Coordinates of C-alpha atoms in Angstrom, one line a residue:
X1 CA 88.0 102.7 91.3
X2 CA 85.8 102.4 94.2
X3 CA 82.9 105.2 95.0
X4 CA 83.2 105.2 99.2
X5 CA 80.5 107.8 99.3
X6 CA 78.1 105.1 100.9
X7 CA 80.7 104.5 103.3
X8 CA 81.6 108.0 103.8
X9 CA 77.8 109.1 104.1
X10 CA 77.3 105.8 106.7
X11 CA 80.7 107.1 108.9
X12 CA 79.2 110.7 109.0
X13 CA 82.6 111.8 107.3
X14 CA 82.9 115.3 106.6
X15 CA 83.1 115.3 102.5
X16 CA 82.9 119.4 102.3
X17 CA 85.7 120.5 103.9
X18 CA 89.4 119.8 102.1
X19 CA 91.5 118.8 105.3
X20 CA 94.7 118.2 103.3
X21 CA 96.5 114.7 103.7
X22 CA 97.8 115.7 106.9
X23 CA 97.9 113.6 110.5
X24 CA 95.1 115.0 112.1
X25 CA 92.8 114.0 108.5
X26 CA 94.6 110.7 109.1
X27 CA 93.5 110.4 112.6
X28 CA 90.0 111.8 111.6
X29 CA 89.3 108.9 109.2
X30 CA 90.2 106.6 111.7
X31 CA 88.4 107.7 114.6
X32 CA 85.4 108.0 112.5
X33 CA 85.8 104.2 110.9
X34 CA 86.4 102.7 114.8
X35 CA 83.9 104.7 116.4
X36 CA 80.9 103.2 114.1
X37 CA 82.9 99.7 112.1
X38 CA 82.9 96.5 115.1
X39 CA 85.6 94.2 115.1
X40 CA 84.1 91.3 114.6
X41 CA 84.3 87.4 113.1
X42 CA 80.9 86.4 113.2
X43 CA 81.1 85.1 109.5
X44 CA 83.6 82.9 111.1
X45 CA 81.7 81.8 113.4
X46 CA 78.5 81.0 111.4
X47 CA 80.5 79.2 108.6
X48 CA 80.6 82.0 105.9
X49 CA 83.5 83.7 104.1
X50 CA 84.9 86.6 105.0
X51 CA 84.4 89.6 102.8
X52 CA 87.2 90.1 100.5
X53 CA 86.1 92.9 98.2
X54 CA 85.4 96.3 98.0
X55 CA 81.7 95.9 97.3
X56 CA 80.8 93.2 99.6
X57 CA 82.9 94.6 102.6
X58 CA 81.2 98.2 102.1
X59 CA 77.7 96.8 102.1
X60 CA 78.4 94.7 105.8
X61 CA 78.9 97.7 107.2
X62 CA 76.5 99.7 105.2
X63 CA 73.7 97.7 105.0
X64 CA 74.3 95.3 108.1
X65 CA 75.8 97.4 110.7
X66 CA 78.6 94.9 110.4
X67 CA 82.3 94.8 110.8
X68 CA 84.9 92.0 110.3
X69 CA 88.8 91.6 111.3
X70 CA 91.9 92.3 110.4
X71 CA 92.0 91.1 106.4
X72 CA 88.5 92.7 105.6
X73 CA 89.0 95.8 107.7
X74 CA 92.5 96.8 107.0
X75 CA 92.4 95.9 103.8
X76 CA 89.2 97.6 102.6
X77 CA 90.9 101.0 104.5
X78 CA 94.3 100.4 102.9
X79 CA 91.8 100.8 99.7
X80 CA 89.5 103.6 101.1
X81 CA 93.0 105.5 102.4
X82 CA 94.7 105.1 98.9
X83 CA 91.5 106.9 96.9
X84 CA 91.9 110.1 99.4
X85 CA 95.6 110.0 98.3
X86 CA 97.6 108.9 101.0
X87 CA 100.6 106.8 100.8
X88 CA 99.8 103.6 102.7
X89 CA 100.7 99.8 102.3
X90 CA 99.6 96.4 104.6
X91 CA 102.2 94.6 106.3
X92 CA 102.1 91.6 108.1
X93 CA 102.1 90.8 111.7
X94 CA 101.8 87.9 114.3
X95 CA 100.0 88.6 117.3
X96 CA 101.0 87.5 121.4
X97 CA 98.3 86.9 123.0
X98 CA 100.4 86.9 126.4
X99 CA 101.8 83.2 126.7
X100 CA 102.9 83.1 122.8
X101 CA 102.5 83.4 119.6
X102 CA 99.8 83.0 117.0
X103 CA 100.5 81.8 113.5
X104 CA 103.3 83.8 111.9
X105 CA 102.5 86.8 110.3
X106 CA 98.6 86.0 110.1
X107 CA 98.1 89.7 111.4
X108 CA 97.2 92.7 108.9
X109 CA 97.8 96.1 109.9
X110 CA 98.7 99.1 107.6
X111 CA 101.5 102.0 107.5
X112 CA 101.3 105.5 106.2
X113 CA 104.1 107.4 105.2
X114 CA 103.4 111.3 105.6
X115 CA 106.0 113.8 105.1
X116 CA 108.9 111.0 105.4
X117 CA 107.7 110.1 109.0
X118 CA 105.7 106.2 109.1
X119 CA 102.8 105.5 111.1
X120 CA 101.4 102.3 112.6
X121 CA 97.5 102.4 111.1
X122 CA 95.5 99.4 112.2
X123 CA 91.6 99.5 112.5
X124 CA 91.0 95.6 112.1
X125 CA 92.4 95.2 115.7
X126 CA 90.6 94.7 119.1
X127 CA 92.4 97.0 121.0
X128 CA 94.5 100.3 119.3
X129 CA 94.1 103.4 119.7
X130 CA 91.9 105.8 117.6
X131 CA 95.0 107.2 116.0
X132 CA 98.2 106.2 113.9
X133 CA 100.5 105.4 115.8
X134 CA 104.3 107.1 115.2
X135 CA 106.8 104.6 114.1
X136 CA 109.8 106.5 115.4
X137 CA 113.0 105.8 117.4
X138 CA 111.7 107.7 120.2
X139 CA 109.2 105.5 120.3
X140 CA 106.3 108.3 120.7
X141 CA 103.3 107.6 122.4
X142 CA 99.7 107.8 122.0
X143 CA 97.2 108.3 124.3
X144 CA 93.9 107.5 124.2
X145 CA 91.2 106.6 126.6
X146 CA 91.8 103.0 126.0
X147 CA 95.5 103.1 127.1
X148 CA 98.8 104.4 126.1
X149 CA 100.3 103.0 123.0
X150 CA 103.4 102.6 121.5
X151 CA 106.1 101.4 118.6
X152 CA 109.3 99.6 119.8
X153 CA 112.0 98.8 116.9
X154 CA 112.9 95.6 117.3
X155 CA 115.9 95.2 114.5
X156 CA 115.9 97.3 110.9
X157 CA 112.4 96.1 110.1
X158 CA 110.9 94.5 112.4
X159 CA 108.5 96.4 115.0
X160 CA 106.5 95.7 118.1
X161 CA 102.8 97.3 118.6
X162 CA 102.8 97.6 122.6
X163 CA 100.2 99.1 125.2
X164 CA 101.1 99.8 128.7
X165 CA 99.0 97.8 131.2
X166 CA 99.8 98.3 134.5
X167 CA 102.1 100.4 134.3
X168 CA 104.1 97.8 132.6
X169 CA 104.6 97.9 128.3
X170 CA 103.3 94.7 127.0
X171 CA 103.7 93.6 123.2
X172 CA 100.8 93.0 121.7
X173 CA 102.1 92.1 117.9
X174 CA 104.8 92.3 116.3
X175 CA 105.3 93.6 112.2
X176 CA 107.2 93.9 109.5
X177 CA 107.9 96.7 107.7
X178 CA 107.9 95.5 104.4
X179 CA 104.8 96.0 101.8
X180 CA 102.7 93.1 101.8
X181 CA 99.3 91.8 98.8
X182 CA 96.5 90.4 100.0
X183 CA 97.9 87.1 98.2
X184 CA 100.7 87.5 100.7
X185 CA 97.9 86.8 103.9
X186 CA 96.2 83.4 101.9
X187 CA 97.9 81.1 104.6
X188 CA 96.7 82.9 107.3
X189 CA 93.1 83.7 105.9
X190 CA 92.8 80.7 105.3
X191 CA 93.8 79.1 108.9
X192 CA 91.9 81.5 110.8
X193 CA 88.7 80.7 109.1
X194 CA 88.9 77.0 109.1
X195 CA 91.3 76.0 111.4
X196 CA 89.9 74.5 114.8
X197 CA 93.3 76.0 116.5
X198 CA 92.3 79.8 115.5
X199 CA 90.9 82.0 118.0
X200 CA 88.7 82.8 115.7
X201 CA 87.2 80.0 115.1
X202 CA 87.4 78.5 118.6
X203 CA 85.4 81.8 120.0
X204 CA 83.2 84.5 119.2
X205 CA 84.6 88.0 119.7
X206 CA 83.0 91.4 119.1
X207 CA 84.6 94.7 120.1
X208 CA 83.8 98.2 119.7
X209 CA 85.7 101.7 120.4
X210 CA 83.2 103.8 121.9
X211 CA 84.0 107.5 123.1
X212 CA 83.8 106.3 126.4
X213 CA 86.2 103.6 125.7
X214 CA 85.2 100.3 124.6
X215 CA 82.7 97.6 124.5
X216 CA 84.0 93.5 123.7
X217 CA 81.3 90.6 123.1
X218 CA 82.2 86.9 123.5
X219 CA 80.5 83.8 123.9
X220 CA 79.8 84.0 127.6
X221 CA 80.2 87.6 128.6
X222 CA 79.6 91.2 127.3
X223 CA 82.7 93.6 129.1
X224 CA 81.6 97.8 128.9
X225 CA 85.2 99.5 129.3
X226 CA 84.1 103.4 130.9
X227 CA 87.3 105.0 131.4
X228 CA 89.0 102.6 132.7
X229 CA 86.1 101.0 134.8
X230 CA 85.2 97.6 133.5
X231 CA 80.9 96.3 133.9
X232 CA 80.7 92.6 133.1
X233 CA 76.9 91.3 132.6
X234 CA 76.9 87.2 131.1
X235 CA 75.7 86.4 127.7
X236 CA 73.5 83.8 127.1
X237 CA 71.5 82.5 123.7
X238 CA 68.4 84.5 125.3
X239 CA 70.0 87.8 125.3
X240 CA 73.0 88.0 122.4
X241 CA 70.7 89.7 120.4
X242 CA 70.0 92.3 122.5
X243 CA 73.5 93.1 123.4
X244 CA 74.3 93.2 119.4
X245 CA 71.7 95.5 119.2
X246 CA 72.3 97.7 121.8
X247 CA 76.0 98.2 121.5
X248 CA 76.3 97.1 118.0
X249 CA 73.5 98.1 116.2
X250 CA 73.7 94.8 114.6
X251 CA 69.9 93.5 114.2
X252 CA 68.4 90.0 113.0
X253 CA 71.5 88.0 113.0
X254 CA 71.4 84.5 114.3
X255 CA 75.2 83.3 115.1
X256 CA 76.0 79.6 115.7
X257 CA 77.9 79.9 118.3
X258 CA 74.2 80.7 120.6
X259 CA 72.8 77.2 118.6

């Protein structure tokens, strides 16, 4: 089994004190994983495979100040999660970006099961909240100072992940609630690191919760999110490495996408 004190020691995780496996520990871990791990597809971006492992994924943060997306991120917490004894599994999702749909089920996210009640867990995603998220038929929702968010039952096991932007709910994915293995995502890992229709591979995109609220990178433009007030200032291959250092404490990287 996997030793995540590096990781632990790197998110400034308190290891002394036994919270228990309730929702607040939950929510802890999370905020604390968001709050220093980017979002990111940078290896995407510069040609490289995407880190798959335990070891590999714990030294890009560590050791880079790195990140990734969805299938390194949720899956190394799903892992991380498990060893502090929680009850959690990955499911799959497809994500609307507005006008439609991306590839089927190409999404990762998690969901914890604490004292019989399930939770939406996803912390390879550009914009959630730095909490689980109740999967409940009230349909409880979170606040947070990126937004309101929320679960919507679809039909017996199908779910929609949905934030509340002005003043209107708007899906942002939609999942399944049945227990998916990394084997299970091979389709969509594999399209969204080769396949010239993937966002991912079409665009650079870098995001960051911040207590403030959030920070997002792309190839032309750097957006600071401060409670709700948006600062845009353009991004050129003169001054990407600054921003990546400044906001992301990511240091002597060179991506393509600047070449």
């Amino acid at each position: 089994m996997t030793n995540f004190n590096v990781l632990e020691n790197y998110l400034e995780i308190d290891t002394h004190t036994d919270y228990g496996n309730h929702l607040e520990t939950l929510n802890y871990y999370i905020e604390r994983y968001v709050l220093n791990v980017p979002f990111e597809n940078i290896n995407v971006q510069n040609g490289q495979p995407i880190a798959l492992d335990n070891a590999s994924m714990i030294d890009k943060i560590v050791n880079q100040h790195r990140g990734g997306y969805c299938y390194e991120q949720n899956r190394l917490f799903c892992e991380y999660l498990t060893s502090k004894g929680y009850n959690v599994y990955m499911v799959s999702a497809t994500i609307y970006n507005g006008s439609g749909w991306a590839m089927e089920g190409s999404h990762m996210a998690l969901i914890v099961i604490l004292n019989q009640k399930k939770y939406l867990v996803d912390v390879g995603y550009a914009d959630i909240p730095k909490a689980a998220i109740p999967i409940a038929h009230d349909e409880q929702s979170v606040y947070d100072v990126n937004g309101e968010f929320k679960v919507s039952k679809v039909s017996d096991h199908t779910f929609e992940m949905k934030k509340k932007v002005d003043y209107k709910w708007q899906t942002q994915y939609q999942f399944k609630d049945e227990p998916r293995e990394l084997a299970d995502f091979e389709p969509g890992i594999a399209f969204n690191q080769n396949n010239e229709s993937s966002i991912f591979v079409q665009k650079l995109l870098i995001s960051k919760a911040m207590p403030y609220g959030r920070v997002t990178m792309s190839n032309d433009h750097i957006t600071i999110t401060h409670h709700g007030q948006k600062e845009k200032k353009n991004i050129t291959s003169e001054n990407y490495k600054y921003f990546l250092h400044r906001y992301f404490n990511i240091k002597d990287i060179d991506i393509k996408t600047f070449d």
